[in-house]
Amino acid sequence: MTIHPSAKGTEKGTERKRGSGVQFVYNVLRDEILNLTLEPGSAIDEVQLAQRLEMSRTPIREALVRLAGEGLVTTLPNRSTVVTNIDLLNLHAFFDAITLMYRVTSRLAAQNHQPADLVTIRARQAEFTQAVTDQDALAMIATNREFHAAIAAAGRNPYYESLFLRLLDEGRRLLRLYYSSFNDNLPYEYVIEHEEIIAAIEARDIEKSDALARCHADQIVTQTRTMIADDRRIDIAL
């Protein structure tokens, strides 16, 4: 798993190009949020963060604005910043929406893709496969997003594509929980599922693309729900 080093290990006085300090802070915080090192609801102390990363508060504030735009942090009325909570109460609505988008974008990709789209989709799949092989959870999250983003782009409906990307981004921490349920050793069968979706899209088999995408979404949703709920009820005959 890729872990960004603390800036304490970075030599003082290192010159950064304009904007690179913001990117550095953004990368560190994003990875800590997605990896759940910074837990949902936890406060982000700009002063402590500036000391830890050995940076001024200006790039930190700019990075927090960017993270807020992605829904990963929330600025409260008192101007303090916290890691955005995972909305457990509305998970059912989220799961319904993202499952639908898996299906719709796969159907449209089967119908509308062009040869160049398959090249891009396969390239993203190769990156995802490498991340799975490396058991790199953050890389799996990133490459999985790009794989499905490429499928959505191949469908050529910008409205569906935009909505799907928003849902994929909102679900990144849930996907982190999903991978952790396998101790980040994701079974290779999920790589194969991607390959099967690609084959169905290439064959322009709309119904099969839909069915495979639905199964792919369903197993992710089921596994994540099980991990969150950890249902320990005992079935008692009445």
PDB file of N, CA, C and O in Angstrom, residues 144-219:
ATOM      1  N   ASN A 144      -9.602   1.460 -10.540  1.00  0.00           N
ATOM      2  CA  ASN A 144     -10.970   0.996 -10.744  1.00  0.00           C
ATOM      3  C   ASN A 144     -11.851   2.148 -11.234  1.00  0.00           C
ATOM      4  O   ASN A 144     -12.675   1.976 -12.142  1.00  0.00           O
ATOM      5  N   ARG A 145     -11.665   3.314 -10.628  1.00  0.00           N
ATOM      6  CA  ARG A 145     -12.423   4.487 -11.076  1.00  0.00           C
ATOM      7  C   ARG A 145     -12.146   4.778 -12.534  1.00  0.00           C
ATOM      8  O   ARG A 145     -13.072   5.016 -13.327  1.00  0.00           O
ATOM      9  N   GLU A 146     -10.873   4.781 -12.919  1.00  0.00           N
ATOM     10  CA  GLU A 146     -10.522   5.133 -14.284  1.00  0.00           C
ATOM     11  C   GLU A 146     -11.008   4.085 -15.284  1.00  0.00           C
ATOM     12  O   GLU A 146     -11.358   4.419 -16.424  1.00  0.00           O
ATOM     13  N   PHE A 147     -11.035   2.826 -14.872  1.00  0.00           N
ATOM     14  CA  PHE A 147     -11.562   1.766 -15.733  1.00  0.00           C
ATOM     15  C   PHE A 147     -13.032   2.020 -16.053  1.00  0.00           C
ATOM     16  O   PHE A 147     -13.440   2.020 -17.220  1.00  0.00           O
ATOM     17  N   HIS A 148     -13.821   2.257 -15.007  1.00  0.00           N
ATOM     18  CA  HIS A 148     -15.249   2.472 -15.230  1.00  0.00           C
ATOM     19  C   HIS A 148     -15.519   3.834 -15.873  1.00  0.00           C
ATOM     20  O   HIS A 148     -16.502   3.988 -16.621  1.00  0.00           O
ATOM     21  N   ALA A 149     -14.642   4.810 -15.627  1.00  0.00           N
ATOM     22  CA  ALA A 149     -14.770   6.104 -16.295  1.00  0.00           C
ATOM     23  C   ALA A 149     -14.564   5.953 -17.797  1.00  0.00           C
ATOM     24  O   ALA A 149     -15.248   6.603 -18.603  1.00  0.00           O
ATOM     25  N   ALA A 150     -13.626   5.093 -18.178  1.00  0.00           N
ATOM     26  CA  ALA A 150     -13.369   4.858 -19.603  1.00  0.00           C
ATOM     27  C   ALA A 150     -14.567   4.198 -20.274  1.00  0.00           C
ATOM     28  O   ALA A 150     -14.909   4.512 -21.423  1.00  0.00           O
ATOM     29  N   ILE A 151     -15.209   3.276 -19.554  1.00  0.00           N
ATOM     30  CA  ILE A 151     -16.426   2.645 -20.089  1.00  0.00           C
ATOM     31  C   ILE A 151     -17.526   3.684 -20.257  1.00  0.00           C
ATOM     32  O   ILE A 151     -18.226   3.726 -21.274  1.00  0.00           O
ATOM     33  N   ALA A 152     -17.681   4.539 -19.247  1.00  0.00           N
ATOM     34  CA  ALA A 152     -18.708   5.576 -19.314  1.00  0.00           C
ATOM     35  C   ALA A 152     -18.457   6.524 -20.484  1.00  0.00           C
ATOM     36  O   ALA A 152     -19.395   6.919 -21.193  1.00  0.00           O
ATOM     37  N   ALA A 153     -17.203   6.875 -20.703  1.00  0.00           N
ATOM     38  CA  ALA A 153     -16.863   7.771 -21.817  1.00  0.00           C
ATOM     39  C   ALA A 153     -17.193   7.111 -23.154  1.00  0.00           C
ATOM     40  O   ALA A 153     -17.630   7.785 -24.101  1.00  0.00           O
ATOM     41  N   ALA A 154     -16.998   5.797 -23.234  1.00  0.00           N
ATOM     42  CA  ALA A 154     -17.283   5.068 -24.472  1.00  0.00           C
ATOM     43  C   ALA A 154     -18.770   5.049 -24.779  1.00  0.00           C
ATOM     44  O   ALA A 154     -19.175   4.848 -25.935  1.00  0.00           O
ATOM     45  N   GLY A 155     -19.607   5.258 -23.771  1.00  0.00           N
ATOM     46  CA  GLY A 155     -21.045   5.279 -23.976  1.00  0.00           C
ATOM     47  C   GLY A 155     -21.546   6.534 -24.643  1.00  0.00           C
ATOM     48  O   GLY A 155     -22.654   6.580 -25.175  1.00  0.00           O
ATOM     49  N   ARG A 156     -20.738   7.595 -24.589  1.00  0.00           N
ATOM     50  CA  ARG A 156     -21.028   8.854 -25.271  1.00  0.00           C
ATOM     51  C   ARG A 156     -22.330   9.527 -24.830  1.00  0.00           C
ATOM     52  O   ARG A 156     -23.066  10.084 -25.630  1.00  0.00           O
ATOM     53  N   ASN A 157     -22.591   9.457 -23.545  1.00  0.00           N
ATOM     54  CA  ASN A 157     -23.667  10.255 -22.968  1.00  0.00           C
ATOM     55  C   ASN A 157     -23.056  11.041 -21.804  1.00  0.00           C
ATOM     56  O   ASN A 157     -22.807  10.483 -20.730  1.00  0.00           O
ATOM     57  N   PRO A 158     -22.753  12.319 -22.015  1.00  0.00           N
ATOM     58  CA  PRO A 158     -22.030  13.098 -20.997  1.00  0.00           C
ATOM     59  C   PRO A 158     -22.788  13.235 -19.687  1.00  0.00           C
ATOM     60  O   PRO A 158     -22.171  13.419 -18.634  1.00  0.00           O
ATOM     61  N   TYR A 159     -24.117  13.152 -19.720  1.00  0.00           N
ATOM     62  CA  TYR A 159     -24.898  13.287 -18.493  1.00  0.00           C
ATOM     63  C   TYR A 159     -24.739  12.044 -17.611  1.00  0.00           C
ATOM     64  O   TYR A 159     -24.511  12.149 -16.402  1.00  0.00           O
ATOM     65  N   TYR A 160     -24.859  10.875 -18.212  1.00  0.00           N
ATOM     66  CA  TYR A 160     -24.632   9.643 -17.466  1.00  0.00           C
ATOM     67  C   TYR A 160     -23.187   9.565 -16.987  1.00  0.00           C
ATOM     68  O   TYR A 160     -22.902   9.135 -15.859  1.00  0.00           O
ATOM     69  N   GLU A 161     -22.270   9.967 -17.852  1.00  0.00           N
ATOM     70  CA  GLU A 161     -20.849   9.917 -17.490  1.00  0.00           C
ATOM     71  C   GLU A 161     -20.563  10.795 -16.281  1.00  0.00           C
ATOM     72  O   GLU A 161     -19.879  10.375 -15.336  1.00  0.00           O
ATOM     73  N   SER A 162     -21.093  12.010 -16.285  1.00  0.00           N
ATOM     74  CA  SER A 162     -20.869  12.935 -15.178  1.00  0.00           C
ATOM     75  C   SER A 162     -21.449  12.398 -13.874  1.00  0.00           C
ATOM     76  O   SER A 162     -20.802  12.457 -12.817  1.00  0.00           O
ATOM     77  N   LEU A 163     -22.660  11.861 -13.944  1.00  0.00           N
ATOM     78  CA  LEU A 163     -23.286  11.317 -12.739  1.00  0.00           C
ATOM     79  C   LEU A 163     -22.510  10.119 -12.218  1.00  0.00           C
ATOM     80  O   LEU A 163     -22.285   9.994 -11.003  1.00  0.00           O
ATOM     81  N   PHE A 164     -22.063   9.246 -13.113  1.00  0.00           N
ATOM     82  CA  PHE A 164     -21.337   8.053 -12.691  1.00  0.00           C
ATOM     83  C   PHE A 164     -20.019   8.430 -12.024  1.00  0.00           C
ATOM     84  O   PHE A 164     -19.645   7.862 -10.993  1.00  0.00           O
ATOM     85  N   LEU A 165     -19.313   9.402 -12.586  1.00  0.00           N
ATOM     86  CA  LEU A 165     -18.046   9.824 -11.989  1.00  0.00           C
ATOM     87  C   LEU A 165     -18.266  10.399 -10.591  1.00  0.00           C
ATOM     88  O   LEU A 165     -17.487  10.151  -9.674  1.00  0.00           O
ATOM     89  N   ARG A 166     -19.348  11.158 -10.444  1.00  0.00           N
ATOM     90  CA  ARG A 166     -19.668  11.705  -9.121  1.00  0.00           C
ATOM     91  C   ARG A 166     -19.911  10.580  -8.117  1.00  0.00           C
ATOM     92  O   ARG A 166     -19.417  10.617  -6.985  1.00  0.00           O
ATOM     93  N   LEU A 167     -20.661   9.561  -8.537  1.00  0.00           N
ATOM     94  CA  LEU A 167     -20.955   8.435  -7.648  1.00  0.00           C
ATOM     95  C   LEU A 167     -19.703   7.634  -7.334  1.00  0.00           C
ATOM     96  O   LEU A 167     -19.492   7.198  -6.194  1.00  0.00           O
ATOM     97  N   LEU A 168     -18.865   7.417  -8.336  1.00  0.00           N
ATOM     98  CA  LEU A 168     -17.611   6.693  -8.109  1.00  0.00           C
ATOM     99  C   LEU A 168     -16.739   7.432  -7.102  1.00  0.00           C
ATOM    100  O   LEU A 168     -16.121   6.813  -6.226  1.00  0.00           O
ATOM    101  N   ASP A 169     -16.685   8.755  -7.225  1.00  0.00           N
ATOM    102  CA  ASP A 169     -15.875   9.545  -6.293  1.00  0.00           C
ATOM    103  C   ASP A 169     -16.465   9.514  -4.887  1.00  0.00           C
ATOM    104  O   ASP A 169     -15.739   9.384  -3.899  1.00  0.00           O
ATOM    105  N   GLU A 170     -17.786   9.621  -4.791  1.00  0.00           N
ATOM    106  CA  GLU A 170     -18.425   9.593  -3.471  1.00  0.00           C
ATOM    107  C   GLU A 170     -18.235   8.237  -2.800  1.00  0.00           C
ATOM    108  O   GLU A 170     -18.223   8.144  -1.571  1.00  0.00           O
ATOM    109  N   GLY A 171     -18.105   7.193  -3.601  1.00  0.00           N
ATOM    110  CA  GLY A 171     -17.996   5.848  -3.046  1.00  0.00           C
ATOM    111  C   GLY A 171     -16.592   5.357  -2.797  1.00  0.00           C
ATOM    112  O   GLY A 171     -16.397   4.182  -2.458  1.00  0.00           O
ATOM    113  N   ARG A 172     -15.591   6.238  -2.914  1.00  0.00           N
ATOM    114  CA  ARG A 172     -14.206   5.774  -2.794  1.00  0.00           C
ATOM    115  C   ARG A 172     -13.890   5.200  -1.413  1.00  0.00           C
ATOM    116  O   ARG A 172     -13.181   4.201  -1.296  1.00  0.00           O
ATOM    117  N   ARG A 173     -14.437   5.797  -0.363  1.00  0.00           N
ATOM    118  CA  ARG A 173     -14.149   5.269   0.977  1.00  0.00           C
ATOM    119  C   ARG A 173     -14.897   3.967   1.224  1.00  0.00           C
ATOM    120  O   ARG A 173     -14.399   3.073   1.933  1.00  0.00           O
ATOM    121  N   LEU A 174     -16.079   3.823   0.633  1.00  0.00           N
ATOM    122  CA  LEU A 174     -16.781   2.545   0.725  1.00  0.00           C
ATOM    123  C   LEU A 174     -15.997   1.459   0.005  1.00  0.00           C
ATOM    124  O   LEU A 174     -15.933   0.312   0.466  1.00  0.00           O
ATOM    125  N   LEU A 175     -15.381   1.829  -1.120  1.00  0.00           N
ATOM    126  CA  LEU A 175     -14.570   0.860  -1.849  1.00  0.00           C
ATOM    127  C   LEU A 175     -13.345   0.477  -1.020  1.00  0.00           C
ATOM    128  O   LEU A 175     -12.887  -0.667  -1.076  1.00  0.00           O
ATOM    129  N   ARG A 176     -12.847   1.431  -0.233  1.00  0.00           N
ATOM    130  CA  ARG A 176     -11.709   1.106   0.652  1.00  0.00           C
ATOM    131  C   ARG A 176     -12.139   0.074   1.687  1.00  0.00           C
ATOM    132  O   ARG A 176     -11.383  -0.867   1.993  1.00  0.00           O
ATOM    133  N   LEU A 177     -13.341   0.212   2.227  1.00  0.00           N
ATOM    134  CA  LEU A 177     -13.861  -0.789   3.158  1.00  0.00           C
ATOM    135  C   LEU A 177     -14.018  -2.138   2.460  1.00  0.00           C
ATOM    136  O   LEU A 177     -13.724  -3.186   3.032  1.00  0.00           O
ATOM    137  N   TYR A 178     -14.478  -2.078   1.224  1.00  0.00           N
ATOM    138  CA  TYR A 178     -14.671  -3.308   0.439  1.00  0.00           C
ATOM    139  C   TYR A 178     -13.350  -4.051   0.274  1.00  0.00           C
ATOM    140  O   TYR A 178     -13.263  -5.257   0.530  1.00  0.00           O
ATOM    141  N   TYR A 179     -12.296  -3.333  -0.118  1.00  0.00           N
ATOM    142  CA  TYR A 179     -10.999  -3.993  -0.297  1.00  0.00           C
ATOM    143  C   TYR A 179     -10.445  -4.505   1.029  1.00  0.00           C
ATOM    144  O   TYR A 179      -9.815  -5.556   1.092  1.00  0.00           O
ATOM    145  N   SER A 180     -10.682  -3.750   2.104  1.00  0.00           N
ATOM    146  CA  SER A 180     -10.163  -4.172   3.407  1.00  0.00           C
ATOM    147  C   SER A 180     -10.838  -5.453   3.888  1.00  0.00           C
ATOM    148  O   SER A 180     -10.276  -6.193   4.690  1.00  0.00           O
ATOM    149  N   SER A 181     -12.059  -5.728   3.376  1.00  0.00           N
ATOM    150  CA  SER A 181     -12.737  -6.970   3.758  1.00  0.00           C
ATOM    151  C   SER A 181     -12.001  -8.188   3.212  1.00  0.00           C
ATOM    152  O   SER A 181     -12.208  -9.312   3.673  1.00  0.00           O
ATOM    153  N   PHE A 182     -11.130  -7.963   2.226  1.00  0.00           N
ATOM    154  CA  PHE A 182     -10.281  -9.024   1.683  1.00  0.00           C
ATOM    155  C   PHE A 182      -8.840  -8.863   2.161  1.00  0.00           C
ATOM    156  O   PHE A 182      -7.925  -9.494   1.599  1.00  0.00           O
ATOM    157  N   ASN A 183      -8.624  -8.019   3.164  1.00  0.00           N
ATOM    158  CA  ASN A 183      -7.269  -7.693   3.624  1.00  0.00           C
ATOM    159  C   ASN A 183      -6.411  -7.180   2.474  1.00  0.00           C
ATOM    160  O   ASN A 183      -5.196  -7.435   2.413  1.00  0.00           O
ATOM    161  N   ASP A 184      -7.063  -6.448   1.572  1.00  0.00           N
ATOM    162  CA  ASP A 184      -6.436  -5.852   0.383  1.00  0.00           C
ATOM    163  C   ASP A 184      -5.915  -6.889  -0.604  1.00  0.00           C
ATOM    164  O   ASP A 184      -5.271  -6.535  -1.595  1.00  0.00           O
ATOM    165  N   ASN A 185      -6.170  -8.163  -0.349  1.00  0.00           N
ATOM    166  CA  ASN A 185      -5.783  -9.223  -1.278  1.00  0.00           C
ATOM    167  C   ASN A 185      -7.022  -9.602  -2.095  1.00  0.00           C
ATOM    168  O   ASN A 185      -7.639 -10.640  -1.894  1.00  0.00           O
ATOM    169  N   LEU A 186      -7.383  -8.715  -3.017  1.00  0.00           N
ATOM    170  CA  LEU A 186      -8.611  -8.888  -3.788  1.00  0.00           C
ATOM    171  C   LEU A 186      -8.516 -10.137  -4.656  1.00  0.00           C
ATOM    172  O   LEU A 186      -7.546 -10.317  -5.390  1.00  0.00           O
ATOM    173  N   PRO A 187      -9.506 -11.034  -4.561  1.00  0.00           N
ATOM    174  CA  PRO A 187      -9.473 -12.242  -5.392  1.00  0.00           C
ATOM    175  C   PRO A 187      -9.373 -11.893  -6.872  1.00  0.00           C
ATOM    176  O   PRO A 187     -10.010 -10.947  -7.338  1.00  0.00           O
ATOM    177  N   TYR A 188      -8.592 -12.680  -7.609  1.00  0.00           N
ATOM    178  CA  TYR A 188      -8.342 -12.376  -9.013  1.00  0.00           C
ATOM    179  C   TYR A 188      -9.615 -12.500  -9.849  1.00  0.00           C
ATOM    180  O   TYR A 188      -9.680 -11.982 -10.956  1.00  0.00           O
ATOM    181  N   GLU A 189     -10.619 -13.145  -9.308  1.00  0.00           N
ATOM    182  CA  GLU A 189     -11.873 -13.296 -10.059  1.00  0.00           C
ATOM    183  C   GLU A 189     -12.496 -11.949 -10.385  1.00  0.00           C
ATOM    184  O   GLU A 189     -13.223 -11.810 -11.384  1.00  0.00           O
ATOM    185  N   TYR A 190     -12.195 -10.920  -9.572  1.00  0.00           N
ATOM    186  CA  TYR A 190     -12.762  -9.612  -9.849  1.00  0.00           C
ATOM    187  C   TYR A 190     -12.041  -8.929 -11.013  1.00  0.00           C
ATOM    188  O   TYR A 190     -12.618  -8.102 -11.712  1.00  0.00           O
ATOM    189  N   VAL A 191     -10.787  -9.285 -11.208  1.00  0.00           N
ATOM    190  CA  VAL A 191     -10.084  -8.845 -12.421  1.00  0.00           C
ATOM    191  C   VAL A 191     -10.728  -9.510 -13.632  1.00  0.00           C
ATOM    192  O   VAL A 191     -10.941  -8.882 -14.673  1.00  0.00           O
ATOM    193  N   ILE A 192     -11.042 -10.794 -13.492  1.00  0.00           N
ATOM    194  CA  ILE A 192     -11.680 -11.544 -14.580  1.00  0.00           C
ATOM    195  C   ILE A 192     -13.046 -10.953 -14.912  1.00  0.00           C
ATOM    196  O   ILE A 192     -13.444 -10.890 -16.078  1.00  0.00           O
ATOM    197  N   GLU A 193     -13.776 -10.500 -13.885  1.00  0.00           N
ATOM    198  CA  GLU A 193     -15.070  -9.861 -14.137  1.00  0.00           C
ATOM    199  C   GLU A 193     -14.912  -8.657 -15.053  1.00  0.00           C
ATOM    200  O   GLU A 193     -15.721  -8.441 -15.967  1.00  0.00           O
ATOM    201  N   HIS A 194     -13.886  -7.864 -14.815  1.00  0.00           N
ATOM    202  CA  HIS A 194     -13.610  -6.730 -15.694  1.00  0.00           C
ATOM    203  C   HIS A 194     -13.351  -7.206 -17.120  1.00  0.00           C
ATOM    204  O   HIS A 194     -13.841  -6.610 -18.087  1.00  0.00           O
ATOM    205  N   GLU A 195     -12.572  -8.268 -17.251  1.00  0.00           N
ATOM    206  CA  GLU A 195     -12.248  -8.795 -18.579  1.00  0.00           C
ATOM    207  C   GLU A 195     -13.517  -9.250 -19.303  1.00  0.00           C
ATOM    208  O   GLU A 195     -13.666  -9.041 -20.516  1.00  0.00           O
ATOM    209  N   GLU A 196     -14.423  -9.863 -18.573  1.00  0.00           N
ATOM    210  CA  GLU A 196     -15.668 -10.328 -19.177  1.00  0.00           C
ATOM    211  C   GLU A 196     -16.530  -9.152 -19.642  1.00  0.00           C
ATOM    212  O   GLU A 196     -17.177  -9.218 -20.696  1.00  0.00           O
ATOM    213  N   ILE A 197     -16.531  -8.086 -18.858  1.00  0.00           N
ATOM    214  CA  ILE A 197     -17.279  -6.891 -19.259  1.00  0.00           C
ATOM    215  C   ILE A 197     -16.684  -6.305 -20.538  1.00  0.00           C
ATOM    216  O   ILE A 197     -17.414  -5.920 -21.464  1.00  0.00           O
ATOM    217  N   ILE A 198     -15.365  -6.247 -20.605  1.00  0.00           N
ATOM    218  CA  ILE A 198     -14.701  -5.733 -21.811  1.00  0.00           C
ATOM    219  C   ILE A 198     -15.080  -6.570 -23.027  1.00  0.00           C
ATOM    220  O   ILE A 198     -15.397  -6.035 -24.100  1.00  0.00           O
ATOM    221  N   ALA A 199     -15.052  -7.892 -22.870  1.00  0.00           N
ATOM    222  CA  ALA A 199     -15.371  -8.780 -23.988  1.00  0.00           C
ATOM    223  C   ALA A 199     -16.804  -8.568 -24.470  1.00  0.00           C
ATOM    224  O   ALA A 199     -17.071  -8.555 -25.682  1.00  0.00           O
ATOM    225  N   ALA A 200     -17.732  -8.400 -23.535  1.00  0.00           N
ATOM    226  CA  ALA A 200     -19.131  -8.185 -23.910  1.00  0.00           C
ATOM    227  C   ALA A 200     -19.313  -6.847 -24.618  1.00  0.00           C
ATOM    228  O   ALA A 200     -20.077  -6.738 -25.589  1.00  0.00           O
ATOM    229  N   ILE A 201     -18.600  -5.817 -24.144  1.00  0.00           N
ATOM    230  CA  ILE A 201     -18.669  -4.511 -24.791  1.00  0.00           C
ATOM    231  C   ILE A 201     -18.105  -4.595 -26.204  1.00  0.00           C
ATOM    232  O   ILE A 201     -18.699  -4.090 -27.164  1.00  0.00           O
ATOM    233  N   GLU A 202     -16.962  -5.255 -26.328  1.00  0.00           N
ATOM    234  CA  GLU A 202     -16.334  -5.388 -27.643  1.00  0.00           C
ATOM    235  C   GLU A 202     -17.260  -6.123 -28.619  1.00  0.00           C
ATOM    236  O   GLU A 202     -17.339  -5.772 -29.807  1.00  0.00           O
ATOM    237  N   ALA A 203     -17.977  -7.130 -28.128  1.00  0.00           N
ATOM    238  CA  ALA A 203     -18.893  -7.906 -28.973  1.00  0.00           C
ATOM    239  C   ALA A 203     -20.198  -7.164 -29.243  1.00  0.00           C
ATOM    240  O   ALA A 203     -21.060  -7.670 -29.968  1.00  0.00           O
ATOM    241  N   ARG A 204     -20.347  -5.997 -28.650  1.00  0.00           N
ATOM    242  CA  ARG A 204     -21.572  -5.192 -28.759  1.00  0.00           C
ATOM    243  C   ARG A 204     -22.788  -5.979 -28.275  1.00  0.00           C
ATOM    244  O   ARG A 204     -23.894  -5.816 -28.802  1.00  0.00           O
ATOM    245  N   ASP A 205     -22.569  -6.784 -27.267  1.00  0.00           N
ATOM    246  CA  ASP A 205     -23.656  -7.555 -26.656  1.00  0.00           C
ATOM    247  C   ASP A 205     -24.222  -6.717 -25.508  1.00  0.00           C
ATOM    248  O   ASP A 205     -23.726  -6.765 -24.374  1.00  0.00           O
ATOM    249  N   ILE A 206     -25.253  -5.965 -25.812  1.00  0.00           N
ATOM    250  CA  ILE A 206     -25.798  -4.999 -24.858  1.00  0.00           C
ATOM    251  C   ILE A 206     -26.369  -5.685 -23.625  1.00  0.00           C
ATOM    252  O   ILE A 206     -26.091  -5.275 -22.483  1.00  0.00           O
ATOM    253  N   GLU A 207     -27.147  -6.747 -23.835  1.00  0.00           N
ATOM    254  CA  GLU A 207     -27.782  -7.411 -22.706  1.00  0.00           C
ATOM    255  C   GLU A 207     -26.758  -8.094 -21.804  1.00  0.00           C
ATOM    256  O   GLU A 207     -26.881  -8.062 -20.574  1.00  0.00           O
ATOM    257  N   LYS A 208     -25.751  -8.709 -22.392  1.00  0.00           N
ATOM    258  CA  LYS A 208     -24.718  -9.365 -21.579  1.00  0.00           C
ATOM    259  C   LYS A 208     -23.897  -8.328 -20.820  1.00  0.00           C
ATOM    260  O   LYS A 208     -23.538  -8.543 -19.651  1.00  0.00           O
ATOM    261  N   SER A 209     -23.589  -7.218 -21.468  1.00  0.00           N
ATOM    262  CA  SER A 209     -22.854  -6.142 -20.788  1.00  0.00           C
ATOM    263  C   SER A 209     -23.627  -5.658 -19.576  1.00  0.00           C
ATOM    264  O   SER A 209     -23.048  -5.430 -18.497  1.00  0.00           O
ATOM    265  N   ASP A 210     -24.918  -5.497 -19.750  1.00  0.00           N
ATOM    266  CA  ASP A 210     -25.802  -5.074 -18.660  1.00  0.00           C
ATOM    267  C   ASP A 210     -25.773  -6.097 -17.529  1.00  0.00           C
ATOM    268  O   ASP A 210     -25.577  -5.750 -16.350  1.00  0.00           O
ATOM    269  N   ALA A 211     -25.958  -7.368 -17.869  1.00  0.00           N
ATOM    270  CA  ALA A 211     -26.023  -8.425 -16.846  1.00  0.00           C
ATOM    271  C   ALA A 211     -24.708  -8.540 -16.079  1.00  0.00           C
ATOM    272  O   ALA A 211     -24.700  -8.682 -14.845  1.00  0.00           O
ATOM    273  N   LEU A 212     -23.588  -8.481 -16.796  1.00  0.00           N
ATOM    274  CA  LEU A 212     -22.280  -8.585 -16.137  1.00  0.00           C
ATOM    275  C   LEU A 212     -22.027  -7.380 -15.231  1.00  0.00           C
ATOM    276  O   LEU A 212     -21.501  -7.527 -14.114  1.00  0.00           O
ATOM    277  N   ALA A 213     -22.406  -6.196 -15.700  1.00  0.00           N
ATOM    278  CA  ALA A 213     -22.208  -4.991 -14.890  1.00  0.00           C
ATOM    279  C   ALA A 213     -23.058  -5.045 -13.630  1.00  0.00           C
ATOM    280  O   ALA A 213     -22.612  -4.638 -12.549  1.00  0.00           O
ATOM    281  N   ARG A 214     -24.274  -5.557 -13.768  1.00  0.00           N
ATOM    282  CA  ARG A 214     -25.142  -5.664 -12.599  1.00  0.00           C
ATOM    283  C   ARG A 214     -24.566  -6.634 -11.577  1.00  0.00           C
ATOM    284  O   ARG A 214     -24.544  -6.345 -10.372  1.00  0.00           O
ATOM    285  N   CYS A 215     -24.094  -7.792 -12.034  1.00  0.00           N
ATOM    286  CA  CYS A 215     -23.489  -8.767 -11.116  1.00  0.00           C
ATOM    287  C   CYS A 215     -22.251  -8.188 -10.436  1.00  0.00           C
ATOM    288  O   CYS A 215     -22.028  -8.400  -9.245  1.00  0.00           O
ATOM    289  N   HIS A 216     -21.469  -7.448 -11.215  1.00  0.00           N
ATOM    290  CA  HIS A 216     -20.256  -6.828 -10.681  1.00  0.00           C
ATOM    291  C   HIS A 216     -20.613  -5.841  -9.576  1.00  0.00           C
ATOM    292  O   HIS A 216     -19.995  -5.838  -8.501  1.00  0.00           O
ATOM    293  N   ALA A 217     -21.629  -5.022  -9.820  1.00  0.00           N
ATOM    294  CA  ALA A 217     -22.060  -4.053  -8.814  1.00  0.00           C
ATOM    295  C   ALA A 217     -22.665  -4.746  -7.606  1.00  0.00           C
ATOM    296  O   ALA A 217     -22.397  -4.370  -6.454  1.00  0.00           O
ATOM    297  N   ASP A 218     -23.460  -5.782  -7.860  1.00  0.00           N
ATOM    298  CA  ASP A 218     -24.161  -6.461  -6.765  1.00  0.00           C
ATOM    299  C   ASP A 218     -23.201  -7.078  -5.760  1.00  0.00           C
ATOM    300  O   ASP A 218     -23.429  -7.001  -4.538  1.00  0.00           O
ATOM    301  N   GLN A 219     -22.123  -7.689  -6.235  1.00  0.00           N
ATOM    302  CA  GLN A 219     -21.218  -8.339  -5.282  1.00  0.00           C
ATOM    303  C   GLN A 219     -20.453  -7.292  -4.470  1.00  0.00           C
ATOM    304  O   GLN A 219     -20.154  -7.512  -3.303  1.00  0.00           O
TER     305      GLN A 219
END
